[in-house]
Short mmCIF file of C-alpha atoms in Angstrom, two decimals:
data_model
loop_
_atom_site.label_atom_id
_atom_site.label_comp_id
_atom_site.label_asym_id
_atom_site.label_seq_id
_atom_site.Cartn_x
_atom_site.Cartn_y
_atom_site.Cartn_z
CA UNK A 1253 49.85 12.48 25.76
CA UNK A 1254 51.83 15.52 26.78
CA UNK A 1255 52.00 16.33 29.98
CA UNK A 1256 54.23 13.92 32.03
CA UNK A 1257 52.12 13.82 35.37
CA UNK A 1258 49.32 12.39 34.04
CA UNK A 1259 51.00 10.04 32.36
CA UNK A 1260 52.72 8.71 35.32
CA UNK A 1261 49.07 9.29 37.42
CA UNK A 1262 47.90 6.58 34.60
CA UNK A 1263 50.71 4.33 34.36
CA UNK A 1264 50.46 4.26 38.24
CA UNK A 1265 46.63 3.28 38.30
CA UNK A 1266 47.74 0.46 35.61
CA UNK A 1267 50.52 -0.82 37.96
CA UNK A 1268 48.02 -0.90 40.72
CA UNK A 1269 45.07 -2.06 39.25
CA UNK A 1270 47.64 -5.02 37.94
CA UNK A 1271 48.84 -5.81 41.42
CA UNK A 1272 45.35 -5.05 42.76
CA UNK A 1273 44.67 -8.05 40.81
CA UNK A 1274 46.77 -10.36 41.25
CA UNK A 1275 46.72 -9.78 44.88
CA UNK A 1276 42.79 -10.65 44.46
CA UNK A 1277 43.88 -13.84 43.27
CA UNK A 1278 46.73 -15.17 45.47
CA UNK A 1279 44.07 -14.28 48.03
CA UNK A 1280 41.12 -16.32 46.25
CA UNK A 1281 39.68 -17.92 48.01
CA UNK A 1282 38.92 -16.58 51.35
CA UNK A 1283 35.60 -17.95 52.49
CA UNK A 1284 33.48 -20.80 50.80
CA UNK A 1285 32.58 -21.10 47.17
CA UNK A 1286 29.15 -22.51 45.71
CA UNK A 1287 28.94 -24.53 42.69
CA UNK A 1288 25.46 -24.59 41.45
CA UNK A 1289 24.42 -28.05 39.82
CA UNK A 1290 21.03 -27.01 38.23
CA UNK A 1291 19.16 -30.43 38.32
CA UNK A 1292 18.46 -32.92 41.32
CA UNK A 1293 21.22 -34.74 42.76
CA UNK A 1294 22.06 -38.29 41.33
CA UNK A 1295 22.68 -37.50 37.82
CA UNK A 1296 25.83 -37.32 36.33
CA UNK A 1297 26.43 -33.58 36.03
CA UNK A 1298 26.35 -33.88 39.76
CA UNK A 1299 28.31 -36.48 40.16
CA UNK A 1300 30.73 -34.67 38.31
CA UNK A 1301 30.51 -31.37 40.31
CA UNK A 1302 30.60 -33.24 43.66
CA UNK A 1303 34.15 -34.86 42.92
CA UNK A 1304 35.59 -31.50 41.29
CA UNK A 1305 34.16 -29.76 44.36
CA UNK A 1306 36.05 -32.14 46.58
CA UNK A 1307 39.42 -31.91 45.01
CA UNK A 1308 38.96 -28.41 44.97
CA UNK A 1309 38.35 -27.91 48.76
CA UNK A 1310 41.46 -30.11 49.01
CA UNK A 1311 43.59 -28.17 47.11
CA UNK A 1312 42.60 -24.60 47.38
CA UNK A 1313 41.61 -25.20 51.84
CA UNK A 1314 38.44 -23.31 51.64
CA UNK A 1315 35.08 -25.65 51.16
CA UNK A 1316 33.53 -25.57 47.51
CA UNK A 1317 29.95 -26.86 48.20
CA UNK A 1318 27.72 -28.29 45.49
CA UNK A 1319 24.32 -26.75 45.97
CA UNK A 1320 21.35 -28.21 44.12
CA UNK A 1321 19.29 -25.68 41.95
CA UNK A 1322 16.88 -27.58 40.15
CA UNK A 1323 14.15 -26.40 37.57
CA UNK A 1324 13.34 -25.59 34.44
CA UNK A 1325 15.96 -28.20 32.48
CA UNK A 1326 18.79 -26.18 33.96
CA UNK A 1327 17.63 -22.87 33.32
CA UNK A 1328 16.98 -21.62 37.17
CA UNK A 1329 20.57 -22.56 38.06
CA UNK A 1330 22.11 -21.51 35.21
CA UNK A 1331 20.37 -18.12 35.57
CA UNK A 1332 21.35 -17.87 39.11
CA UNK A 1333 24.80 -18.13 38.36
CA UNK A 1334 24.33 -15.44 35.60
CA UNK A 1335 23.29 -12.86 37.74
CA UNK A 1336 25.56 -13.88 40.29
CA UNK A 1337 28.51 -10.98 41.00
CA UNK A 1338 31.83 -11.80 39.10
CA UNK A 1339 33.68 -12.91 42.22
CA UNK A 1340 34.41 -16.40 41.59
CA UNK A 1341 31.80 -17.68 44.71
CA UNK A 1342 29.73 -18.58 42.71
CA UNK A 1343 30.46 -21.19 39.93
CA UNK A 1344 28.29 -23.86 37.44
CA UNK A 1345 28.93 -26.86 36.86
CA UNK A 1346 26.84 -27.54 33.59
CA UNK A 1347 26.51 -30.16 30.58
CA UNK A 1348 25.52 -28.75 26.52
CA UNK A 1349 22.44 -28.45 27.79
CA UNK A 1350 23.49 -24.69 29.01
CA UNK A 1351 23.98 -24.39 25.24
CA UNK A 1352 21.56 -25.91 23.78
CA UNK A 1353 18.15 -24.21 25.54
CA UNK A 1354 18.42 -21.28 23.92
CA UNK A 1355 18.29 -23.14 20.49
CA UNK A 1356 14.92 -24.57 21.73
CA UNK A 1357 12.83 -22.80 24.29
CA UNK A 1358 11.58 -19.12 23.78
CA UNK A 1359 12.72 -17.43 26.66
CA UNK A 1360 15.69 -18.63 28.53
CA UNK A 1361 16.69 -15.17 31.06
CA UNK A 1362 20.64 -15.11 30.09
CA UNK A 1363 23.18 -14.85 27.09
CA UNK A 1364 24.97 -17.77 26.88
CA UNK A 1365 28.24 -15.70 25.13
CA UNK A 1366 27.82 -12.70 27.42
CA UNK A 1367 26.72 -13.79 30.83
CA UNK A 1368 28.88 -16.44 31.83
CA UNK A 1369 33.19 -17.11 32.04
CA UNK A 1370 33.51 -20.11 29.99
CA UNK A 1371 36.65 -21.23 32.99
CA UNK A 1372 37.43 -24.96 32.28
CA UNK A 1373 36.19 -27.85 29.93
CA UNK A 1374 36.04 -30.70 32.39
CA UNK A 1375 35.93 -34.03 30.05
CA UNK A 1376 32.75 -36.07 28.65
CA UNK A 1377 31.47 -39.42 28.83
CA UNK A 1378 29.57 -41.56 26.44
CA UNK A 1379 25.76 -41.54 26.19
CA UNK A 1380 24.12 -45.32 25.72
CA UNK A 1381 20.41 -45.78 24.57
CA UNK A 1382 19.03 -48.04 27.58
CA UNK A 1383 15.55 -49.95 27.59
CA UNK A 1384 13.28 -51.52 29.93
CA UNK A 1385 14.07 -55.31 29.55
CA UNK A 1386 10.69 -56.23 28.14
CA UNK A 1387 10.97 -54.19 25.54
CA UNK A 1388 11.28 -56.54 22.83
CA UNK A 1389 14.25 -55.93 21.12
CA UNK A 1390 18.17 -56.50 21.24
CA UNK A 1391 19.85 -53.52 20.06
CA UNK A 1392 18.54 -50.45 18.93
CA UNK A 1393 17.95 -51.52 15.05
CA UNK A 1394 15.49 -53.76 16.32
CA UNK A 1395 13.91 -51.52 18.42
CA UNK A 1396 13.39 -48.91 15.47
CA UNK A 1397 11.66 -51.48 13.30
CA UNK A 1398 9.52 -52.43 16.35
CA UNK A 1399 8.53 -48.87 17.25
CA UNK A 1400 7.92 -47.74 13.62
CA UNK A 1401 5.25 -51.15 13.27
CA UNK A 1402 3.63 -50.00 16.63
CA UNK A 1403 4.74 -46.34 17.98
CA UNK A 1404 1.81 -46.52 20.57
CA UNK A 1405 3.47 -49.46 22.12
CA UNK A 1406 6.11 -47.59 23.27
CA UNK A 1407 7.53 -44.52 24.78
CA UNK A 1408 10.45 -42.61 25.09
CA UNK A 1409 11.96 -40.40 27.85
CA UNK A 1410 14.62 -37.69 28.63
CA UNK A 1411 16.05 -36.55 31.60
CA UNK A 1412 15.47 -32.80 30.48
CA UNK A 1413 14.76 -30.59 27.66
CA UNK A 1414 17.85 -29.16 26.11
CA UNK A 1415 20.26 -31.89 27.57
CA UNK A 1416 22.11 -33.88 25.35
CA UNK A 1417 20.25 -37.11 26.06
CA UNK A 1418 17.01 -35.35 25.12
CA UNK A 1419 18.75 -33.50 21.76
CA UNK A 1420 20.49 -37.20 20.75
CA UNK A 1421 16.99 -38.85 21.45
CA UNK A 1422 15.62 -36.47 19.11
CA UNK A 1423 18.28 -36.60 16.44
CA UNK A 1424 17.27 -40.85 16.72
CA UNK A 1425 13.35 -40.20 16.25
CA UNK A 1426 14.20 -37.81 12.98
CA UNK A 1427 17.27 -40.44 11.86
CA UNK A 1428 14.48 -43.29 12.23
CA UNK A 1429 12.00 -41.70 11.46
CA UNK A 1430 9.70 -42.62 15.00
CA UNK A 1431 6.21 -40.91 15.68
CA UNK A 1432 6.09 -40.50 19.41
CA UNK A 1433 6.31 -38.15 22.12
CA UNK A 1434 9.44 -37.48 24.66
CA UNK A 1435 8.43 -37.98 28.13
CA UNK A 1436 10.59 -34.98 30.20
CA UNK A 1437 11.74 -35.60 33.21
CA UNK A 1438 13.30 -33.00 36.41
CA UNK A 1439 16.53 -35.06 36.08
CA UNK A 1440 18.15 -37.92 35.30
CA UNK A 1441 17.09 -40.06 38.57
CA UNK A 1442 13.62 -39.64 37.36
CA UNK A 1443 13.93 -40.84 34.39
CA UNK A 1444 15.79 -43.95 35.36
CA UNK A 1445 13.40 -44.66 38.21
CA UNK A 1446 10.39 -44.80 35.52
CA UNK A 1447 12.45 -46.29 32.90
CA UNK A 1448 13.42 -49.27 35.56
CA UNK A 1449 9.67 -49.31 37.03
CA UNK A 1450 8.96 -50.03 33.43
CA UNK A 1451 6.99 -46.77 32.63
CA UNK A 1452 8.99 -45.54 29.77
CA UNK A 1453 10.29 -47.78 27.68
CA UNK A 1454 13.98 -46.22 26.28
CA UNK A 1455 16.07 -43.24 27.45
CA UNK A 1456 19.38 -42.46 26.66
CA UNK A 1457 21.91 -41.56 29.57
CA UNK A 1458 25.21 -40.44 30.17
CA UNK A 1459 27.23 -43.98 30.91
CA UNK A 1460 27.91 -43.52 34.39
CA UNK A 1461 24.57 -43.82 35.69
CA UNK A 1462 22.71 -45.68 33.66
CA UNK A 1463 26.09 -48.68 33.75
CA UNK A 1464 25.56 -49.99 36.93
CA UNK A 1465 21.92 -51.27 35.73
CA UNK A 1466 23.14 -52.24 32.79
CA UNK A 1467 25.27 -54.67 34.67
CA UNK A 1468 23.28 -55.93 36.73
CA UNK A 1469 20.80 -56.89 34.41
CA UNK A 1470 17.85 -54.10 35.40
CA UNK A 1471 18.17 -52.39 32.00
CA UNK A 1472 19.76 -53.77 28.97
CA UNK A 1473 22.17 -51.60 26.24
CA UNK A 1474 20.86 -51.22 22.60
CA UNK A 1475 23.50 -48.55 21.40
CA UNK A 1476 25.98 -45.84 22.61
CA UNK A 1477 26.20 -42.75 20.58
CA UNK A 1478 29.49 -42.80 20.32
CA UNK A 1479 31.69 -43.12 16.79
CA UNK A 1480 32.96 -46.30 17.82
CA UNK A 1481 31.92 -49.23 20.40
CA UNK A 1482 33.73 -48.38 23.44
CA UNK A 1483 35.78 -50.70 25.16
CA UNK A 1484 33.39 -51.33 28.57
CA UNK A 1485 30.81 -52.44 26.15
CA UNK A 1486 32.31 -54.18 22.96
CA UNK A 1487 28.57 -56.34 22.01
CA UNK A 1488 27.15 -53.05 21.88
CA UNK A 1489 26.69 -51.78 18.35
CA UNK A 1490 26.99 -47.58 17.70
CA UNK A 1491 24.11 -45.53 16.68
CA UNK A 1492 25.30 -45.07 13.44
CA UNK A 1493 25.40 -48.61 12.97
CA UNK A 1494 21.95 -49.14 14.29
CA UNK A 1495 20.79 -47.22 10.29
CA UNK A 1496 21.58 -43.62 11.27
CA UNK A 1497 25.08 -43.46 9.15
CA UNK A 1498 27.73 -40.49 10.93
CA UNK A 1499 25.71 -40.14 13.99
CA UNK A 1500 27.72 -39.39 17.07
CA UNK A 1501 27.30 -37.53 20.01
CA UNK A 1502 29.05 -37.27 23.38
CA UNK A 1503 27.76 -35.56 26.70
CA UNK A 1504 30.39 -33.39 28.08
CA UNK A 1505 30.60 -30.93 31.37
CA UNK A 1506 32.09 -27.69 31.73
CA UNK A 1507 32.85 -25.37 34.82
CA UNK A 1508 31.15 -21.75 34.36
CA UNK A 1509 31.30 -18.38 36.57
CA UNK A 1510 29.61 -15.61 35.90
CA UNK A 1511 30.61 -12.89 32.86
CA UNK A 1512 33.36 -10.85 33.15
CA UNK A 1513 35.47 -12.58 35.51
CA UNK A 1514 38.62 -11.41 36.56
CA UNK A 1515 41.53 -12.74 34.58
CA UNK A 1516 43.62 -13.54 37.38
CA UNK A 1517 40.86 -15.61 39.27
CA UNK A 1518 39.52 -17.08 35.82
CA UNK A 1519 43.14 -18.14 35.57
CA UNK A 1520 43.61 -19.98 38.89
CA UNK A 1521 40.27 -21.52 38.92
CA UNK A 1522 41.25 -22.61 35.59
CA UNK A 1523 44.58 -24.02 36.62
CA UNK A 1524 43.13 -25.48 39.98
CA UNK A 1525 40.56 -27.34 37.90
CA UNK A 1526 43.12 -29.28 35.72
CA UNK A 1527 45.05 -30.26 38.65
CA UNK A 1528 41.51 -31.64 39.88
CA UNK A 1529 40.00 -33.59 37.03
CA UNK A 1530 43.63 -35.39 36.06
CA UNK A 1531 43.95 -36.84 40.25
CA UNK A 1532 43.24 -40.34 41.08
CA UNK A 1533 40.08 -39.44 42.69
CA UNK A 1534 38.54 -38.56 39.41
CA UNK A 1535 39.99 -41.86 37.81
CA UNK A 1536 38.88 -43.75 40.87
CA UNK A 1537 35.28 -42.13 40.92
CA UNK A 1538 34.46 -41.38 37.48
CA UNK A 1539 37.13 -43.35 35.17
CA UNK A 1540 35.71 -46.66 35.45
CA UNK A 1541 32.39 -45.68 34.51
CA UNK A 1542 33.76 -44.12 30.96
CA UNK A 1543 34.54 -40.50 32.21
CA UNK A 1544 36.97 -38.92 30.08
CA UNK A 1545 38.99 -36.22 31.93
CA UNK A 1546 40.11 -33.95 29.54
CA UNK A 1547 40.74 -30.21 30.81
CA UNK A 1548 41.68 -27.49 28.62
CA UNK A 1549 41.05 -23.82 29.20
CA UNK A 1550 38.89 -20.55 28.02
CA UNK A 1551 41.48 -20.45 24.78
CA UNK A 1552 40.51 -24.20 23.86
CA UNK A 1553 37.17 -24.08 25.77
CA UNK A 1554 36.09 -21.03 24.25
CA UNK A 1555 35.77 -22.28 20.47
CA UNK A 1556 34.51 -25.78 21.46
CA UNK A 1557 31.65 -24.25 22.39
CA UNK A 1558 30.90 -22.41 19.63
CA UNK A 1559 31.66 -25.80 17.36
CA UNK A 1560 28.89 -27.09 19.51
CA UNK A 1561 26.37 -24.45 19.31
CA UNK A 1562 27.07 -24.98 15.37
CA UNK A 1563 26.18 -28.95 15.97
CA UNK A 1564 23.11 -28.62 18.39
CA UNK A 1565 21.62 -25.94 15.87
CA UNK A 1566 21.62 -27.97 12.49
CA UNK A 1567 20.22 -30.92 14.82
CA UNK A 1568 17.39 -28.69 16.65
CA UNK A 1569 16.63 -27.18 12.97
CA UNK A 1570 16.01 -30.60 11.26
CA UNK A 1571 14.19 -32.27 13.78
CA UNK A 1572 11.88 -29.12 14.11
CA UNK A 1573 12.56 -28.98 18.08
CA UNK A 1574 10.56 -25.73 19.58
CA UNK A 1575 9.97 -25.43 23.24
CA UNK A 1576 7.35 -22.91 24.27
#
């Protein structure tokens, strides 16, 4: 490029479009910010988003509200925040099941590369098959040799399509090779209020909700998904030693914003969001109930994903799992 004015005319709008920027993010953020939790409250996904929201309004002294868009296993909220303008006031908190719908159902509105900021991986928790206590069996081998003698006897339930609870209970009934439906549910209170009335007779669940009734005795444990027993629960054999060898799966949450996010604020929401999920409130809230804070950023974050697009995939292609 030649002539010298316009080179310093561009070099200029560079230099202010790069303090433009960063001014946009020492300011950020100047009024309230929503984070969209797109199931009913009570699950763990909110639970999740309600304690990050509160360190955040804490730390950054302007309110981050959770706000409750349920419908459509995740979709409507999800979607909301999709179409949502790139300003960071409007964020998701969301499990795999943002990744995993549009592996399954037919029409989900948004690209799940393209329309969102992938801004923080929060941490994950382990997922525990759970049964009614008259079901009659002990751990979850039992239960397969039951169900497979008399599938009518029992049922199953998730607390929504596309969520990792509903994908690993899937993954079981191809492993084990069950014959009977999946009861779907709005959320995961729903689930657990018909799986404690004794309507269903097994779910699986993210830990944290599902360990209080555990405890007390309401439900009982047959497996966790994890690789190995985990500490809380040592009786409590592994899915893949239950006769479905390598089987593991974890439920894990992420923070979202809409696509193209500025750098700047990706990068403080980002930082912000570490400093949350590694405070004692998250060890005090979540920690006990086997919530694994473990933040990384869109550099780390970004290739996770895609790992577990990879994993979701071979599991929704073997089990034959199409949503219309």
């Amino acid at each position: 490029m030649k002539n010298p004015w316009i080179r310093a005319l561009l070099a200029g709008l560079l230099a202010a479009t790069g303090l433009g920027a960063q001014a946009q993010a020492q300011n950020y953020p100047s009024r309230p910010v929503r984070i969209i939790v797109p199931y009913v409250p009570g699950g763990t996904v909110d639970l999740v988003a309600r304690v990050l929201a509160q360190r955040l309004t804490e730390q950054m002294g302007q309110p981050f509200v959770v706000e409750n868009r349920a419908g459509a296993s995740g979709v409507i909220g999800s979607d909301l925040v999709a179409k949502a303008p790139a300003d960071g006031y409007t964020l998701l908190v969301q499990s795999p099941t943002l990744i995993a719908n549009p592996l399954m159902v037919r029409k989900v509105p948004y690209d799940v590369v393209t329309d969102f900021t992938p801004v923080s991986f929060l941490g994950s928790v382990p997922m525990v098959v759970a049964a009614h206590p008259s079901v009659p069996a002990d751990n979850l081998q039992q239960f397969l040799e039951a169900a497979r003698a008399k599938p009518q006897g029992f049922s199953l339930g998730t607390s929504a399509i596309g969520s990792p609870m509903h994908v690993s209970l899937e993954a079981i009934k191809f492993g084990g090779k069950l014959e009977m439906p999946i009861v779907a549910y709005r959320g995961t209170a729903a689930a657990l209020n018909d799986l404690l009335g004794g309507q269903i007779s097994v779910i699986i669940d993210a830990l944290p909700s599902t360990a209080p009734h555990i405890a007390s005795g309401k439900l009982k444990a047959l497996a966790v998904t994890t690789r190995a027993r985990i500490p809380s629960m040592p009786n409590v054999p592994t899915v893949a030693e239950s006769g479905i060898p390598g089987f593991e799966m974890v439920t894990w949450y992420g923070l979202w914003a809409p696509g193209k996010l500025p750098e700047a604020i990706s990068k403080r929401l980002t930082e912000e969001s570490a400093k949350a999920m590694r405070s004692a409130l998250v060890t005090e809230r979540l920690g006990a109930q086997g919530f694994i804070a473990a933040p990384m950023g869109p550099a780390q974050f970004a290739p996770y994903i895609t790992k577990e697009i990879a994993t979701y995939a071979r599991i929704v292609r073997d089990a034959k799992i199409q949503i219309d």
